[in-house]
mmCIF file of C-alpha atoms in Angstrom:
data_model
loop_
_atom_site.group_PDB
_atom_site.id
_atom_site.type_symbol
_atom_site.label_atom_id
_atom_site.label_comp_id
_atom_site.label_asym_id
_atom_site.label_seq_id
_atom_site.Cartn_x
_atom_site.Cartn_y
_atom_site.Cartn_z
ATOM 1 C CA UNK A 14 0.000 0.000 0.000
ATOM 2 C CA UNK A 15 2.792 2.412 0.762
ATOM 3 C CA UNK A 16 4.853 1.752 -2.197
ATOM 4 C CA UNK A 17 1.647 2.398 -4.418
ATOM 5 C CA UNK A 18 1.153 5.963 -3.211
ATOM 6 C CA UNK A 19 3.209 9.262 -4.292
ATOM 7 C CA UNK A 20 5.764 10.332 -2.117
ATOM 8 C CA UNK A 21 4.043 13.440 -1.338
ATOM 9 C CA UNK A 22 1.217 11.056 -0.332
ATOM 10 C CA UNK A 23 3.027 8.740 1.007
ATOM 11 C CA UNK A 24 4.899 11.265 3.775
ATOM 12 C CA UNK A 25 1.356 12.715 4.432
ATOM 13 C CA UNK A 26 -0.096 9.430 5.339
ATOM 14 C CA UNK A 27 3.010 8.418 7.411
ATOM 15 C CA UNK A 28 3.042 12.159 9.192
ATOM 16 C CA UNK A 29 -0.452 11.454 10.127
ATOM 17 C CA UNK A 30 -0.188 8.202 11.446
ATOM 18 C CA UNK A 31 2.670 9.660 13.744
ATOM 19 C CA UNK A 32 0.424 12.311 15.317
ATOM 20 C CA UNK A 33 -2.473 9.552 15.647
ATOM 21 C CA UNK A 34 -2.853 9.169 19.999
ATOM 22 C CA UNK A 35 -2.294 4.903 19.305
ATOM 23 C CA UNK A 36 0.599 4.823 16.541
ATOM 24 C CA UNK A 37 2.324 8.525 17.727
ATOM 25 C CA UNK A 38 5.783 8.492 16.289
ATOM 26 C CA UNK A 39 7.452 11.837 16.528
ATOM 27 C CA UNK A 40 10.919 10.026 15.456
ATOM 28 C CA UNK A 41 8.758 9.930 11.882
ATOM 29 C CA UNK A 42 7.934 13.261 12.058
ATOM 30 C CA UNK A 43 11.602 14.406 12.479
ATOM 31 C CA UNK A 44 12.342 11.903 9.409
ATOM 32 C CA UNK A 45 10.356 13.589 6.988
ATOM 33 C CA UNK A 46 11.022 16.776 7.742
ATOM 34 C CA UNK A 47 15.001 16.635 7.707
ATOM 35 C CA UNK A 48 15.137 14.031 5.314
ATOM 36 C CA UNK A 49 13.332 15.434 2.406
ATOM 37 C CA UNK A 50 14.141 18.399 -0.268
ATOM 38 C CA UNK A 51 12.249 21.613 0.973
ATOM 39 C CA UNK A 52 10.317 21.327 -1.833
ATOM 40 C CA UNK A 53 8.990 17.230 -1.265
ATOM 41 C CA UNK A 54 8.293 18.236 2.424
ATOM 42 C CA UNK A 55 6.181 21.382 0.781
ATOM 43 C CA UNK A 56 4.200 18.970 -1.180
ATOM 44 C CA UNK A 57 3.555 16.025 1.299
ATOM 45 C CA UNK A 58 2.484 19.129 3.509
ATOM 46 C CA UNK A 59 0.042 19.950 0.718
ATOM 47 C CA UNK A 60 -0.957 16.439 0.182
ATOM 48 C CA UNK A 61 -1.763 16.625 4.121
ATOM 49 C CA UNK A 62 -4.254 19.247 3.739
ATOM 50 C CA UNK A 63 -5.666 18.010 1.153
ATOM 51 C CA UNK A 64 -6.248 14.344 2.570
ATOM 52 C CA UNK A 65 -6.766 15.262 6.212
ATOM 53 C CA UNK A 66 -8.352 18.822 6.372
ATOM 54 C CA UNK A 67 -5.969 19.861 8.424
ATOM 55 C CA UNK A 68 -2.248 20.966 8.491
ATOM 56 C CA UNK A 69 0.851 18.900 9.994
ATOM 57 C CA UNK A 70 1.549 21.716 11.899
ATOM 58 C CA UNK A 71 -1.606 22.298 13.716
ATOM 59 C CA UNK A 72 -1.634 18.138 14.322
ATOM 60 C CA UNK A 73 1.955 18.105 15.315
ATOM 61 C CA UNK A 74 1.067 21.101 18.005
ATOM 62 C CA UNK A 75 -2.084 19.235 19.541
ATOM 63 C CA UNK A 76 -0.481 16.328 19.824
ATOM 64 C CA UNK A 77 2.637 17.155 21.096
ATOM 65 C CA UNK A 78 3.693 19.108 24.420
ATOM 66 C CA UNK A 79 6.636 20.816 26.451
ATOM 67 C CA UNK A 80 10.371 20.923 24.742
ATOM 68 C CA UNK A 81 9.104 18.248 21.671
ATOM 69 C CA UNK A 82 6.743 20.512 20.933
ATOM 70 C CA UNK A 83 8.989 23.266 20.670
ATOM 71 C CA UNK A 84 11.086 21.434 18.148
ATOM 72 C CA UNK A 85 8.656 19.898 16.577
ATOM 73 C CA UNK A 86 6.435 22.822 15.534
ATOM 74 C CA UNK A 87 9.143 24.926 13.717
ATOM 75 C CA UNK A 88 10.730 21.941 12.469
ATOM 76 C CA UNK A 89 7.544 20.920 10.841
ATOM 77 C CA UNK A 90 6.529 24.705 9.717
ATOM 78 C CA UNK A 91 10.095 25.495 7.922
ATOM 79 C CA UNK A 92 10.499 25.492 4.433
ATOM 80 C CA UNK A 93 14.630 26.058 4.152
ATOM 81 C CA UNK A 94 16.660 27.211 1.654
ATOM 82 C CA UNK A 95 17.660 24.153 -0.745
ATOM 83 C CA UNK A 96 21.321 25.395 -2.282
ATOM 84 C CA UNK A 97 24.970 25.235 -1.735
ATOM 85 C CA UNK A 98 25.236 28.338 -0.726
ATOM 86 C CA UNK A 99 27.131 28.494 2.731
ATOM 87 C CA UNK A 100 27.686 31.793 4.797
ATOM 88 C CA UNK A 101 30.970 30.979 6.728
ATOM 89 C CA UNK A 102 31.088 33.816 8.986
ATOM 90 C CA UNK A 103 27.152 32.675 10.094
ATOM 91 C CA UNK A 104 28.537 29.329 10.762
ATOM 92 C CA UNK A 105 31.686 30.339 13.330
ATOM 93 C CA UNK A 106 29.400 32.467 14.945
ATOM 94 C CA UNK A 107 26.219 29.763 15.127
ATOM 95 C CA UNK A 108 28.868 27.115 15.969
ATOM 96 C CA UNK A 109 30.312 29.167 19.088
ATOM 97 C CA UNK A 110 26.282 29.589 20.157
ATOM 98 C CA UNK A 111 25.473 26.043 19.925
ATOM 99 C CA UNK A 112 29.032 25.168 21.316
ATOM 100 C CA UNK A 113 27.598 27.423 24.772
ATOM 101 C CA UNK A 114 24.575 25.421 24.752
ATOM 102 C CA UNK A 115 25.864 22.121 24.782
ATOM 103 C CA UNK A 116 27.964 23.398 27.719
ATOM 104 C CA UNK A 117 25.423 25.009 29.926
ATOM 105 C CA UNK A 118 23.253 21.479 28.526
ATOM 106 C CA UNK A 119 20.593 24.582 27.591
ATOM 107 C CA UNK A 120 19.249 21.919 24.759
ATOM 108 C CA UNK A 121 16.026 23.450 24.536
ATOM 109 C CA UNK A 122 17.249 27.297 24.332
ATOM 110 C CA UNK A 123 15.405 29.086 21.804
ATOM 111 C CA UNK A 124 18.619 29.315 19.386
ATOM 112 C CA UNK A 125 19.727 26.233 19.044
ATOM 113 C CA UNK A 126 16.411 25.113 17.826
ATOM 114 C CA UNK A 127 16.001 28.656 15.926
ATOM 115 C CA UNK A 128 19.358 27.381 13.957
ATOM 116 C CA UNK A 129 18.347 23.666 13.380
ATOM 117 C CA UNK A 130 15.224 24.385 12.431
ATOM 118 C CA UNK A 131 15.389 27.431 10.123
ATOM 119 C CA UNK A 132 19.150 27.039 8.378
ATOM 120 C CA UNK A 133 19.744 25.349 5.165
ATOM 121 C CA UNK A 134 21.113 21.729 5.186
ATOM 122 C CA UNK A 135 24.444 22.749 3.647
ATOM 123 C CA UNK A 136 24.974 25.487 6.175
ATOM 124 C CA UNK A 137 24.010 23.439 9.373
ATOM 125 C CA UNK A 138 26.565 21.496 8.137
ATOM 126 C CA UNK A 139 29.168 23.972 7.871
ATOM 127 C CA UNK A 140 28.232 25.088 11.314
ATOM 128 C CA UNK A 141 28.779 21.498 12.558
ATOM 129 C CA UNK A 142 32.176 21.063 11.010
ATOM 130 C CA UNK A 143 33.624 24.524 12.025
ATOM 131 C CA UNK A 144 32.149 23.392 15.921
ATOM 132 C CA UNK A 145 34.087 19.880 15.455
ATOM 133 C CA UNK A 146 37.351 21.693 14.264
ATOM 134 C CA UNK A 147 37.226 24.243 16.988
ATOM 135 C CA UNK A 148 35.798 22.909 19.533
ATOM 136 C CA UNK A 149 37.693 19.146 19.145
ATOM 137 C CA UNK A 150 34.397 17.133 19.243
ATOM 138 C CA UNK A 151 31.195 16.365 17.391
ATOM 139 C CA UNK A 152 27.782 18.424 18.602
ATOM 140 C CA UNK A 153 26.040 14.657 18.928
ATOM 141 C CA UNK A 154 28.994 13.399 21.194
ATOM 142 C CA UNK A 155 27.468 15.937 23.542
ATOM 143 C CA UNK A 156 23.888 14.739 22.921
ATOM 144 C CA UNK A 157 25.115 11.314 24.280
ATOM 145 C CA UNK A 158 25.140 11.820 27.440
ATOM 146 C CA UNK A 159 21.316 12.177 27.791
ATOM 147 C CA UNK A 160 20.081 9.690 26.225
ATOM 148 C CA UNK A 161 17.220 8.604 27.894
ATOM 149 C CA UNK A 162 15.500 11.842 27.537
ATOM 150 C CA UNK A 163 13.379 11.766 24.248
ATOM 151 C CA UNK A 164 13.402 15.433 23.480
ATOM 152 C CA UNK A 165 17.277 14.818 23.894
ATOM 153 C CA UNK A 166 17.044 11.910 21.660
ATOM 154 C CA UNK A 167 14.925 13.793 19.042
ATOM 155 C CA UNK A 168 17.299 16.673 18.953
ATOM 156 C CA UNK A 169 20.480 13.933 17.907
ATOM 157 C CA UNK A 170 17.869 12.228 15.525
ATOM 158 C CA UNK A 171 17.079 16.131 13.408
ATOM 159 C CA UNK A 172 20.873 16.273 13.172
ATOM 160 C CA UNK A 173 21.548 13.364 12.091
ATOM 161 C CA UNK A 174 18.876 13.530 9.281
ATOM 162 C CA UNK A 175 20.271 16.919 8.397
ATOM 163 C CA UNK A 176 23.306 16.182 7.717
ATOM 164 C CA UNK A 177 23.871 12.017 7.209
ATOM 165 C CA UNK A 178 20.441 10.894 6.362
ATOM 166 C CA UNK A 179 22.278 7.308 5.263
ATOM 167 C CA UNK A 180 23.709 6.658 8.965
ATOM 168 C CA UNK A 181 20.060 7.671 10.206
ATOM 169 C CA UNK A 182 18.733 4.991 8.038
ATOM 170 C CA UNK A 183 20.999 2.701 8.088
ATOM 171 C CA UNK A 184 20.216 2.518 12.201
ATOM 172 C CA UNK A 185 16.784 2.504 11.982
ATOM 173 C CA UNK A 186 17.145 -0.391 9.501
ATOM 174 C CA UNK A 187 19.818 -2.174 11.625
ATOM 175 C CA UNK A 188 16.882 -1.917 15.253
ATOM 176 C CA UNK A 189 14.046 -3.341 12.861
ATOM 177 C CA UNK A 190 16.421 -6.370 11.494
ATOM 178 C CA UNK A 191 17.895 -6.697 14.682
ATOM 179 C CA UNK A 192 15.157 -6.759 16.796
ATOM 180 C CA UNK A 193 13.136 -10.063 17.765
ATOM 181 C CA UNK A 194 10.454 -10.286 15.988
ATOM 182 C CA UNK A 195 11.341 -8.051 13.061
ATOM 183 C CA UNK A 196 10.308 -4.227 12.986
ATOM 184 C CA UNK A 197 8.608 -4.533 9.596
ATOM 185 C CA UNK A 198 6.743 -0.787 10.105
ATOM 186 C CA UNK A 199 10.224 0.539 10.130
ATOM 187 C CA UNK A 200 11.378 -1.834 7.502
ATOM 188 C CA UNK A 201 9.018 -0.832 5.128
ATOM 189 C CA UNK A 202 9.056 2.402 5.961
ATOM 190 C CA UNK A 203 12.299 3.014 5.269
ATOM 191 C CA UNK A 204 12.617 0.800 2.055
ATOM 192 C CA UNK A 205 9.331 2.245 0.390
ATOM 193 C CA UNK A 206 10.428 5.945 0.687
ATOM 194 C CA UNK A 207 14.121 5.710 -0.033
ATOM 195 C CA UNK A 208 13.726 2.996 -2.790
ATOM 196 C CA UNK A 209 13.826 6.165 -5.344
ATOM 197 C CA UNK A 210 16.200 8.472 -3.213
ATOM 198 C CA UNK A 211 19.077 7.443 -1.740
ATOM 199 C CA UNK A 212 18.797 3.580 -1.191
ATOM 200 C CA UNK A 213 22.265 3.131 -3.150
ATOM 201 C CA UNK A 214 24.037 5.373 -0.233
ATOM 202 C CA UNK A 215 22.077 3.448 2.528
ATOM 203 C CA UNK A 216 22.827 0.319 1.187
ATOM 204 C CA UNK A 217 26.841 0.880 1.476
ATOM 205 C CA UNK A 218 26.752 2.125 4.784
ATOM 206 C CA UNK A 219 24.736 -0.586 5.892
ATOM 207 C CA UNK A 220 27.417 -2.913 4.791
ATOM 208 C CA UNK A 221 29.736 -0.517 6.254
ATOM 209 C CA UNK A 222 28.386 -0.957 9.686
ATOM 210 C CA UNK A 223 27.345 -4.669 9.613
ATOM 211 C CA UNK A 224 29.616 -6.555 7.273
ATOM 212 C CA UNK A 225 26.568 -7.832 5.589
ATOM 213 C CA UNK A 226 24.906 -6.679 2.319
ATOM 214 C CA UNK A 227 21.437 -5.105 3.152
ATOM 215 C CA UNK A 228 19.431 -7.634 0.910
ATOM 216 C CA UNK A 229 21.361 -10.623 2.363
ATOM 217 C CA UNK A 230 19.670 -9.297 5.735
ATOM 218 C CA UNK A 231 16.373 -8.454 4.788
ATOM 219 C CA UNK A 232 16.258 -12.017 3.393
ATOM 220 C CA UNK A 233 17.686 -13.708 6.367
ATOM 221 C CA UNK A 234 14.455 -12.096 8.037
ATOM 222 C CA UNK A 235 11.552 -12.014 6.249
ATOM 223 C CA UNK A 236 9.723 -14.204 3.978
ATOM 224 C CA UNK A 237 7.423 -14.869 0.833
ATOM 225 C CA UNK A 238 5.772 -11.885 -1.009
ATOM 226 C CA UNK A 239 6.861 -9.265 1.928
ATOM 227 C CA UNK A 240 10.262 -10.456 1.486
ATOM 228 C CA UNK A 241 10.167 -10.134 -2.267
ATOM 229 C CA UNK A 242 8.889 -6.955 -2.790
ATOM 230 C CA UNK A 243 11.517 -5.447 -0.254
ATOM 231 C CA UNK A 244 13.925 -7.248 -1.957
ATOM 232 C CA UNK A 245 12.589 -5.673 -5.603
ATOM 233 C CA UNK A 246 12.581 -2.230 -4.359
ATOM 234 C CA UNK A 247 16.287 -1.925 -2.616
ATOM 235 C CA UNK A 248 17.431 -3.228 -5.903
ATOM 236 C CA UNK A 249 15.203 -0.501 -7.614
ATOM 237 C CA UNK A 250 18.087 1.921 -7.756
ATOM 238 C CA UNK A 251 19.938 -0.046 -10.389
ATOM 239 C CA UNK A 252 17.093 0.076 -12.649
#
């Protein structure tokens, strides 16, 4: 059913299951809003409203409260700039502000989440490298420390799906193989919207990390038609 919709569609229907009360997901959420182009996140926005007579953001804002929702709302409102373009005196100065709030562990101060939520992907990432060179370790290495809080948790997940999508799918891919009793919602999630993206670059660091081909593992754990169609659409890149 997934892999028969439009991606716009597609991302609307998964957005809305994730602000449902019984299937909430905001680690979904934060996928398809860091993951995408501005312009697919525009139109699975539009394909929202269209479907569900409402907006994400207004769904995203009931449903959610406190420091997530905080996150959540801009992250789900922005529509960010899509070049190359980087402003490199922007990113020394945004890298010494979020290098103060991972001291003073302010992780919910309103500039922090004003910069991850509003900046372009290519200058978040020139922020983050100018904060590893200067500051002698990654911004996530700091996030590790609380990782049992889930607004903590969320935070590492937008940056990650900023600015290395493939090692944010890859792990999600890894927990739903791994786990007993295979996570096929996150299984198929993750092969039916990527099949036409980036699947190639997930696929290599997925062999990276586990020293086993992707398809050898999805076949290792599931079975008949489910396992064939998965198998179809990882191997839809070379096509």
């Amino acid at each position: 059913m997934l892999w028969t919709l439009e991606p716009a569609e597609r991302d609307a229907y998964l957005a809305k299951e994730s602000t449902k009360m019984f299937t909430k997901d905001n680690w979904v959420l934060v996928e398809i809003a860091c993951t995408r182009s501005a312009l697919q996140f525009f139109r699975a926005k539009q394909a929202y409203q269209i479907r569900y007579k409402t907006s994400i953001e207004e769904d995203v804002a009931y449903h959610t409260s406190g420091d997530v929702r905080k996150l959540l709302v801009p992250l789900v409102s922005t529509f960010r700039y899509d070049g190359d373009e980087v402003n490199m005196m922007i990113a020394k100065s945004e890298a010494k502000i979020l290098h103060e709030k991972m001291e003073a562990k302010d992780y919910n101060d309103g500039d922090l989440i004003r910069i991850l939520t509003t900046r372009s992907k290519a200058q978040i990432s020139a922020t983050l490298n100018h904060f590893k060179n200067k500051f002698g370790t990654s911004i996530t290495k700091y996030l590790k420390e609380d990782s049992d809080n889930e607004y903590v948790q969320l935070l590492k997940s937008v940056i990650k799906c900023l600015t290395y999508p493939e090692k944010y799918f890859e792990k999600v891919l890894r927990q739903a193989i791994n786990k007993l009793g295979t996570d096929e919602w996150g299984l198929t999630r993750v092969v039916t919207t990527r099949a036409e993206f980036d699947m190639e670059r997930i696929k290599e660091e997925y062999l990276r990390r586990n020293s086993v081909p992707l398809d050898r593992a999805i076949a290792k754990d599931t079975h008949g038609d489910y396992e064939d169609i998965l198998l179809a659409l990882i191997g839809h890149g070379h096509a």
